[in-house]
Amino acid sequence: TRVDQLSTITPAHIEALAKALAPWCPAKVYVPVLIPQGIKPTNDKRMQAWAAKVLANEVSYLSRLVSGRNVALFNAMCKLARYVHHGALSKCEVEAALMGVSKANGYIAAHGAAAALGTVQSGLKKGLGDALPVLPERPAQPKRRPAYAEARP
């Protein structure tokens, strides 16, 4: 069938399709994160930096594996899903990194891209409701005096 011969999809078609698929598409449940009393929430830049480091560590670990890659890939995505859920990392960047390392460590060659993507998506689904970690407090940095002030007597 040529494109110009296809029927037009109307809003009524979309609505009927959404109604038919509703039983298989559960609504996303938002899980609020409660921060214990007395703990300050972490700023977004710091949490993004923390999440990026967690992603880098997981990629580094996965890159060295020659066996147990499926379970490790699933566990890595479960760990990273909380950062995706809360917006510290994008789903695309995490999936791309994990798929890239799965190709590099031979998992995709052995089991296929569909298996790797399925494992990543299962891990994402499993870890989506997890709360963000409470980052440890950093010690206050002493104020530095300008170099010229130190040279004066």
Coordinates of N, CA and C in Angstrom, one line a residue:
T1 N 0.8 -1.2 0.0 CA 0.0 0.0 0.0 C 0.9 1.2 0.0
R2 N 0.5 2.2 -0.9 CA 1.3 3.4 -0.9 C 0.8 4.3 0.2
V3 N 1.6 5.3 0.6 CA 1.2 6.2 1.7 C 0.0 7.0 1.4
D4 N -0.2 7.4 0.1 CA -1.3 8.2 -0.2 C -2.6 7.4 -0.3
Q5 N -2.5 6.1 -0.2 CA -3.7 5.2 -0.2 C -4.1 4.8 1.2
L6 N -3.3 5.1 2.2 CA -3.7 4.8 3.6 C -4.8 5.6 4.1
S7 N -5.6 5.0 5.0 CA -6.8 5.7 5.6 C -6.2 6.8 6.5
T8 N -7.0 7.8 6.7 CA -6.6 8.8 7.7 C -7.0 8.4 9.1
I9 N -6.1 8.6 10.0 CA -6.3 8.2 11.4 C -6.9 9.5 12.1
T10 N -8.1 9.3 12.6 CA -8.8 10.5 13.2 C -8.6 10.4 14.7
P11 N -8.9 11.5 15.4 CA -8.9 11.5 16.9 C -9.8 10.4 17.5
A12 N -10.9 10.0 16.8 CA -11.8 9.0 17.3 C -11.0 7.6 17.3
H13 N -10.2 7.4 16.2 CA -9.4 6.2 16.2 C -8.4 6.1 17.3
I14 N -7.8 7.2 17.6 CA -6.8 7.3 18.7 C -7.5 7.0 20.0
E15 N -8.6 7.6 20.2 CA -9.4 7.4 21.5 C -9.8 6.0 21.6
A16 N -10.3 5.4 20.6 CA -10.7 4.0 20.6 C -9.5 3.0 20.9
L17 N -8.4 3.4 20.3 CA -7.2 2.6 20.6 C -6.7 2.7 22.0
A18 N -6.7 3.9 22.5 CA -6.3 4.2 23.9 C -7.3 3.4 24.9
K19 N -8.5 3.4 24.6 CA -9.5 2.7 25.4 C -9.3 1.2 25.4
A20 N -9.0 0.7 24.2 CA -8.7 -0.8 24.0 C -7.4 -1.2 24.7
L21 N -6.4 -0.3 24.7 CA -5.1 -0.7 25.3 C -5.0 -0.4 26.8
A22 N -6.0 0.3 27.3 CA -6.0 0.8 28.7 C -5.7 -0.4 29.7
P23 N -6.2 -1.6 29.6 CA -5.9 -2.6 30.5 C -4.4 -3.0 30.5
W24 N -3.7 -2.8 29.5 CA -2.3 -3.2 29.4 C -1.4 -2.1 29.6
C25 N -1.9 -0.9 29.9 CA -1.1 0.3 30.1 C -1.5 0.9 31.4
P26 N -1.0 0.4 32.5 CA -1.4 1.0 33.8 C -0.8 2.4 34.0
A27 N -1.6 3.2 34.7 CA -1.1 4.6 34.9 C 0.1 4.6 35.7
K28 N 1.0 5.5 35.5 CA 2.3 5.7 36.2 C 1.9 6.2 37.6
V29 N 2.5 5.5 38.6 CA 2.2 5.9 40.0 C 3.4 6.7 40.4
Y30 N 3.1 7.9 40.9 CA 4.2 8.8 41.5 C 4.4 8.4 42.9
V31 N 5.6 8.1 43.3 CA 5.9 7.8 44.7 C 6.6 9.0 45.3
P32 N 6.0 9.7 46.2 CA 6.7 10.9 46.8 C 7.9 10.4 47.6
V33 N 8.9 11.2 47.6 CA 10.1 10.9 48.4 C 10.1 11.8 49.6
L34 N 10.1 11.1 50.8 CA 10.1 11.9 52.0 C 11.5 12.0 52.6
I35 N 11.9 13.2 52.9 CA 13.2 13.4 53.4 C 13.1 13.5 54.9
P36 N 13.9 12.6 55.6 CA 13.8 12.6 57.1 C 14.0 14.0 57.7
Q37 N 13.4 14.3 58.8 CA 13.5 15.6 59.4 C 14.9 15.9 59.8
G38 N 15.3 17.1 59.6 CA 16.7 17.5 59.9 C 17.7 17.3 58.8
I39 N 17.3 16.7 57.7 CA 18.2 16.5 56.6 C 17.9 17.4 55.5
K40 N 18.8 18.2 55.0 CA 18.6 19.2 53.9 C 18.5 18.4 52.6
P41 N 17.6 18.8 51.7 CA 17.6 18.1 50.4 C 18.9 18.6 49.6
T42 N 19.4 17.7 48.8 CA 20.6 17.9 48.0 C 20.2 18.8 46.8
N43 N 21.1 19.7 46.4 CA 20.8 20.5 45.3 C 20.9 19.6 44.0
D44 N 20.2 20.1 42.9 CA 20.1 19.3 41.7 C 21.5 19.1 41.1
K45 N 22.4 20.1 41.0 CA 23.7 19.9 40.4 C 24.5 18.8 41.1
R46 N 24.4 18.8 42.4 CA 25.2 17.9 43.2 C 24.6 16.5 43.0
M47 N 23.3 16.3 42.9 CA 22.7 15.0 42.7 C 23.0 14.5 41.3
Q48 N 23.0 15.4 40.3 CA 23.3 15.1 38.9 C 24.8 14.6 38.8
A49 N 25.6 15.3 39.5 CA 27.1 14.9 39.5 C 27.2 13.5 40.2
W50 N 26.5 13.3 41.3 CA 26.5 12.0 42.0 C 26.0 10.9 41.0
A51 N 24.9 11.2 40.4 CA 24.3 10.2 39.5 C 25.2 9.9 38.3
A52 N 25.8 10.9 37.8 CA 26.8 10.7 36.7 C 27.9 9.8 37.1
K53 N 28.4 10.0 38.3 CA 29.5 9.1 38.8 C 29.0 7.7 39.0
V54 N 27.8 7.5 39.5 CA 27.2 6.2 39.7 C 27.2 5.5 38.3
L55 N 26.7 6.2 37.3 CA 26.6 5.7 36.0 C 28.0 5.3 35.4
A56 N 29.0 6.1 35.6 CA 30.3 5.9 35.2 C 30.9 4.6 35.9
N57 N 30.6 4.5 37.2 CA 31.1 3.3 37.9 C 30.5 2.0 37.4
E58 N 29.2 2.1 37.2 CA 28.5 0.9 36.7 C 29.0 0.5 35.3
V59 N 29.2 1.5 34.4 CA 29.7 1.2 33.1 C 31.1 0.6 33.2
S60 N 32.0 1.1 34.1 CA 33.3 0.6 34.3 C 33.3 -0.8 34.8
Y61 N 32.4 -1.1 35.7 CA 32.2 -2.5 36.2 C 31.8 -3.4 35.1
L62 N 30.7 -3.0 34.4 CA 30.2 -3.9 33.3 C 31.2 -4.1 32.2
S63 N 32.1 -3.2 32.0 CA 33.0 -3.3 30.9 C 34.1 -4.4 31.1
R64 N 34.3 -4.8 32.4 CA 35.3 -5.8 32.8 C 34.7 -7.2 32.8
L65 N 33.4 -7.3 32.7 CA 32.8 -8.7 32.9 C 32.9 -9.5 31.7
V66 N 33.1 -10.8 31.9 CA 33.0 -11.8 30.8 C 31.9 -12.8 31.1
S67 N 31.4 -12.9 32.3 CA 30.3 -13.8 32.6 C 29.4 -13.1 33.6
G68 N 28.2 -13.6 33.7 CA 27.3 -12.9 34.7 C 26.8 -11.6 34.2
R69 N 26.9 -11.3 32.9 CA 26.6 -10.0 32.4 C 25.2 -9.6 32.4
N70 N 24.3 -10.6 32.2 CA 22.8 -10.3 32.2 C 22.4 -9.8 33.6
V71 N 22.8 -10.6 34.6 CA 22.4 -10.2 36.0 C 23.0 -8.8 36.4
A72 N 24.3 -8.7 36.0 CA 25.0 -7.4 36.3 C 24.3 -6.2 35.6
L73 N 23.9 -6.4 34.4 CA 23.2 -5.4 33.6 C 21.9 -5.0 34.2
F74 N 21.1 -6.0 34.6 CA 19.9 -5.8 35.3 C 20.1 -5.0 36.6
N75 N 21.1 -5.5 37.4 CA 21.3 -4.8 38.7 C 21.8 -3.4 38.5
A76 N 22.6 -3.1 37.5 CA 23.1 -1.8 37.2 C 21.9 -0.9 36.9
M77 N 20.9 -1.4 36.0 CA 19.8 -0.5 35.7 C 18.9 -0.3 36.9
C78 N 18.7 -1.4 37.7 CA 17.9 -1.2 38.9 C 18.5 0.0 39.8
K79 N 19.8 0.0 39.9 CA 20.5 1.0 40.7 C 20.3 2.4 40.0
L80 N 20.4 2.5 38.7 CA 20.3 3.7 38.0 C 18.9 4.2 37.8
A81 N 17.9 3.4 37.9 CA 16.5 3.8 37.6 C 16.0 4.9 38.5
R82 N 16.5 4.9 39.8 CA 16.0 6.0 40.7 C 16.5 7.3 40.2
Y83 N 17.6 7.4 39.6 CA 18.1 8.7 39.1 C 17.3 9.1 37.8
V84 N 16.9 8.1 37.0 CA 16.1 8.4 35.9 C 14.7 8.9 36.3
H85 N 14.1 8.2 37.3 CA 12.8 8.5 37.8 C 12.7 9.9 38.4
H86 N 13.8 10.3 39.0 CA 13.8 11.7 39.7 C 14.5 12.7 38.8
G87 N 14.8 12.4 37.6 CA 15.3 13.4 36.6 C 16.8 13.8 36.7
A88 N 17.6 13.0 37.5 CA 19.0 13.4 37.7 C 19.8 12.9 36.4
L89 N 19.3 11.8 35.8 CA 19.8 11.3 34.5 C 18.7 11.1 33.6
S90 N 18.9 11.2 32.3 CA 17.9 10.9 31.3 C 17.9 9.4 31.0
K91 N 16.7 8.9 30.6 CA 16.6 7.5 30.3 C 17.4 7.2 29.1
C92 N 17.5 8.1 28.1 CA 18.3 7.9 26.9 C 19.8 7.8 27.2
E93 N 20.3 8.6 28.1 CA 21.7 8.5 28.3 C 22.1 7.3 29.1
V94 N 21.2 6.8 30.0 CA 21.5 5.6 30.7 C 21.4 4.4 29.8
E95 N 20.3 4.3 29.0 CA 20.2 3.2 28.1 C 21.3 3.2 27.1
A96 N 21.7 4.3 26.5 CA 22.8 4.4 25.6 C 24.1 3.9 26.2
A97 N 24.4 4.3 27.4 CA 25.6 3.9 28.1 C 25.6 2.4 28.4
L98 N 24.5 1.9 28.8 CA 24.4 0.4 29.2 C 24.4 -0.4 27.9
M99 N 23.8 0.0 26.9 CA 23.8 -0.7 25.6 C 25.2 -0.7 25.0
G100 N 25.8 0.5 25.1 CA 27.2 0.6 24.6 C 28.2 -0.3 25.3
V101 N 28.1 -0.4 26.6 CA 29.0 -1.3 27.3 C 28.6 -2.7 27.1
S102 N 27.3 -3.0 26.9 CA 26.9 -4.4 26.6 C 27.5 -4.9 25.2
K103 N 27.6 -3.9 24.3 CA 28.2 -4.3 23.0 C 29.7 -4.5 23.2
A104 N 30.3 -3.6 24.0 CA 31.8 -3.7 24.2 C 32.2 -4.9 25.0
N105 N 31.4 -5.4 25.9 CA 31.8 -6.5 26.7 C 31.4 -7.9 26.1
G106 N 30.7 -7.8 24.9 CA 30.4 -9.0 24.2 C 29.0 -9.6 24.5
Y107 N 28.2 -8.9 25.4 CA 26.9 -9.4 25.8 C 26.0 -9.4 24.6
I108 N 26.0 -8.3 23.8 CA 25.1 -8.2 22.6 C 25.5 -9.2 21.6
A109 N 26.8 -9.4 21.4 CA 27.3 -10.4 20.4 C 26.8 -11.8 20.7
A110 N 26.8 -12.1 22.0 CA 26.4 -13.5 22.5 C 24.9 -13.7 22.6
H111 N 24.1 -12.6 22.9 CA 22.7 -12.8 23.2 C 21.8 -11.9 22.4
G112 N 22.3 -10.9 21.7 CA 21.5 -10.0 20.9 C 21.1 -8.7 21.6
A113 N 20.9 -7.7 20.7 CA 20.5 -6.4 21.3 C 19.2 -6.4 21.9
A114 N 18.2 -7.2 21.4 CA 16.9 -7.3 22.0 C 17.0 -7.8 23.4
A115 N 17.8 -8.8 23.7 CA 18.0 -9.4 25.0 C 18.5 -8.3 26.0
A116 N 19.5 -7.6 25.5 CA 20.2 -6.5 26.3 C 19.2 -5.4 26.6
L117 N 18.4 -5.0 25.6 CA 17.5 -3.9 25.8 C 16.3 -4.4 26.7
G118 N 15.9 -5.6 26.6 CA 14.9 -6.2 27.5 C 15.4 -6.2 28.9
T119 N 16.6 -6.6 29.1 CA 17.2 -6.6 30.5 C 17.2 -5.2 31.1
V120 N 17.7 -4.2 30.2 CA 17.7 -2.8 30.7 C 16.3 -2.3 31.0
Q121 N 15.4 -2.6 30.2 CA 14.0 -2.1 30.5 C 13.4 -2.8 31.7
S122 N 13.7 -4.0 31.9 CA 13.2 -4.7 33.1 C 13.8 -4.1 34.4
G123 N 15.1 -3.8 34.3 CA 15.8 -3.1 35.4 C 15.2 -1.7 35.7
L124 N 14.9 -1.0 34.6 CA 14.3 0.3 34.8 C 12.9 0.2 35.4
K125 N 12.1 -0.7 35.0 CA 10.8 -0.9 35.6 C 10.9 -1.3 37.0
K126 N 11.8 -2.1 37.4 CA 12.0 -2.6 38.8 C 12.4 -1.5 39.7
G127 N 13.3 -0.6 39.3 CA 13.8 0.4 40.2 C 13.2 1.8 40.1
L128 N 12.2 2.0 39.3 CA 11.6 3.3 39.1 C 11.1 4.0 40.4
G129 N 10.5 3.2 41.3 CA 10.0 3.9 42.5 C 11.0 4.1 43.6
D130 N 12.2 3.7 43.4 CA 13.2 3.9 44.5 C 13.5 5.4 44.8
A131 N 13.7 5.6 46.1 CA 14.1 7.0 46.5 C 15.5 7.3 46.2
L132 N 15.8 8.6 46.0 CA 17.2 9.0 45.8 C 17.9 8.9 47.1
P133 N 19.2 8.6 47.1 CA 20.0 8.5 48.3 C 20.2 9.9 49.0
V134 N 20.4 9.9 50.2 CA 20.7 11.1 50.9 C 22.2 11.2 50.9
L135 N 22.7 12.2 50.2 CA 24.2 12.3 50.0 C 24.8 12.8 51.3
P136 N 26.0 12.3 51.6 CA 26.7 12.7 52.8 C 27.1 14.2 52.8
E137 N 27.0 14.8 53.9 CA 27.4 16.2 54.0 C 28.9 16.3 53.7
R138 N 29.2 17.4 53.0 CA 30.6 17.7 52.7 C 31.1 18.6 53.8
P139 N 32.4 18.5 54.2 CA 32.9 19.4 55.2 C 33.0 20.8 54.6
A140 N 32.8 21.8 55.4 CA 32.9 23.2 55.0 C 34.3 23.5 54.6
Q141 N 34.5 24.1 53.4 CA 35.8 24.5 53.0 C 36.2 25.8 53.6
P142 N 37.4 25.9 54.1 CA 37.8 27.2 54.7 C 37.9 28.3 53.6
K143 N 37.6 29.5 54.0 CA 37.7 30.6 53.0 C 39.2 30.8 52.7
R144 N 39.4 30.9 51.4 CA 40.8 31.2 51.0 C 41.1 32.7 50.9
R145 N 42.2 33.1 51.3 CA 42.6 34.5 51.2 C 43.3 34.6 49.9
P146 N 43.1 35.8 49.3 CA 43.8 36.0 48.0 C 45.4 35.9 48.2
A147 N 46.1 35.5 47.2 CA 47.5 35.3 47.3 C 48.3 36.6 47.7
Y148 N 47.8 37.8 47.2 CA 48.5 39.0 47.6 C 48.4 39.3 49.1
A149 N 47.3 38.9 49.7 CA 47.1 39.2 51.1 C 48.1 38.3 52.0
E150 N 48.5 37.2 51.5 CA 49.5 36.4 52.2 C 50.9 36.9 52.1
A151 N 51.2 37.7 51.1 CA 52.5 38.2 50.9 C 52.8 39.4 51.7
R152 N 51.7 40.1 52.2 CA 51.9 41.2 53.0 C 52.3 40.8 54.5
P153 N 53.1 41.7 55.1 CA 53.5 41.4 56.5 C 52.4 41.7 57.5

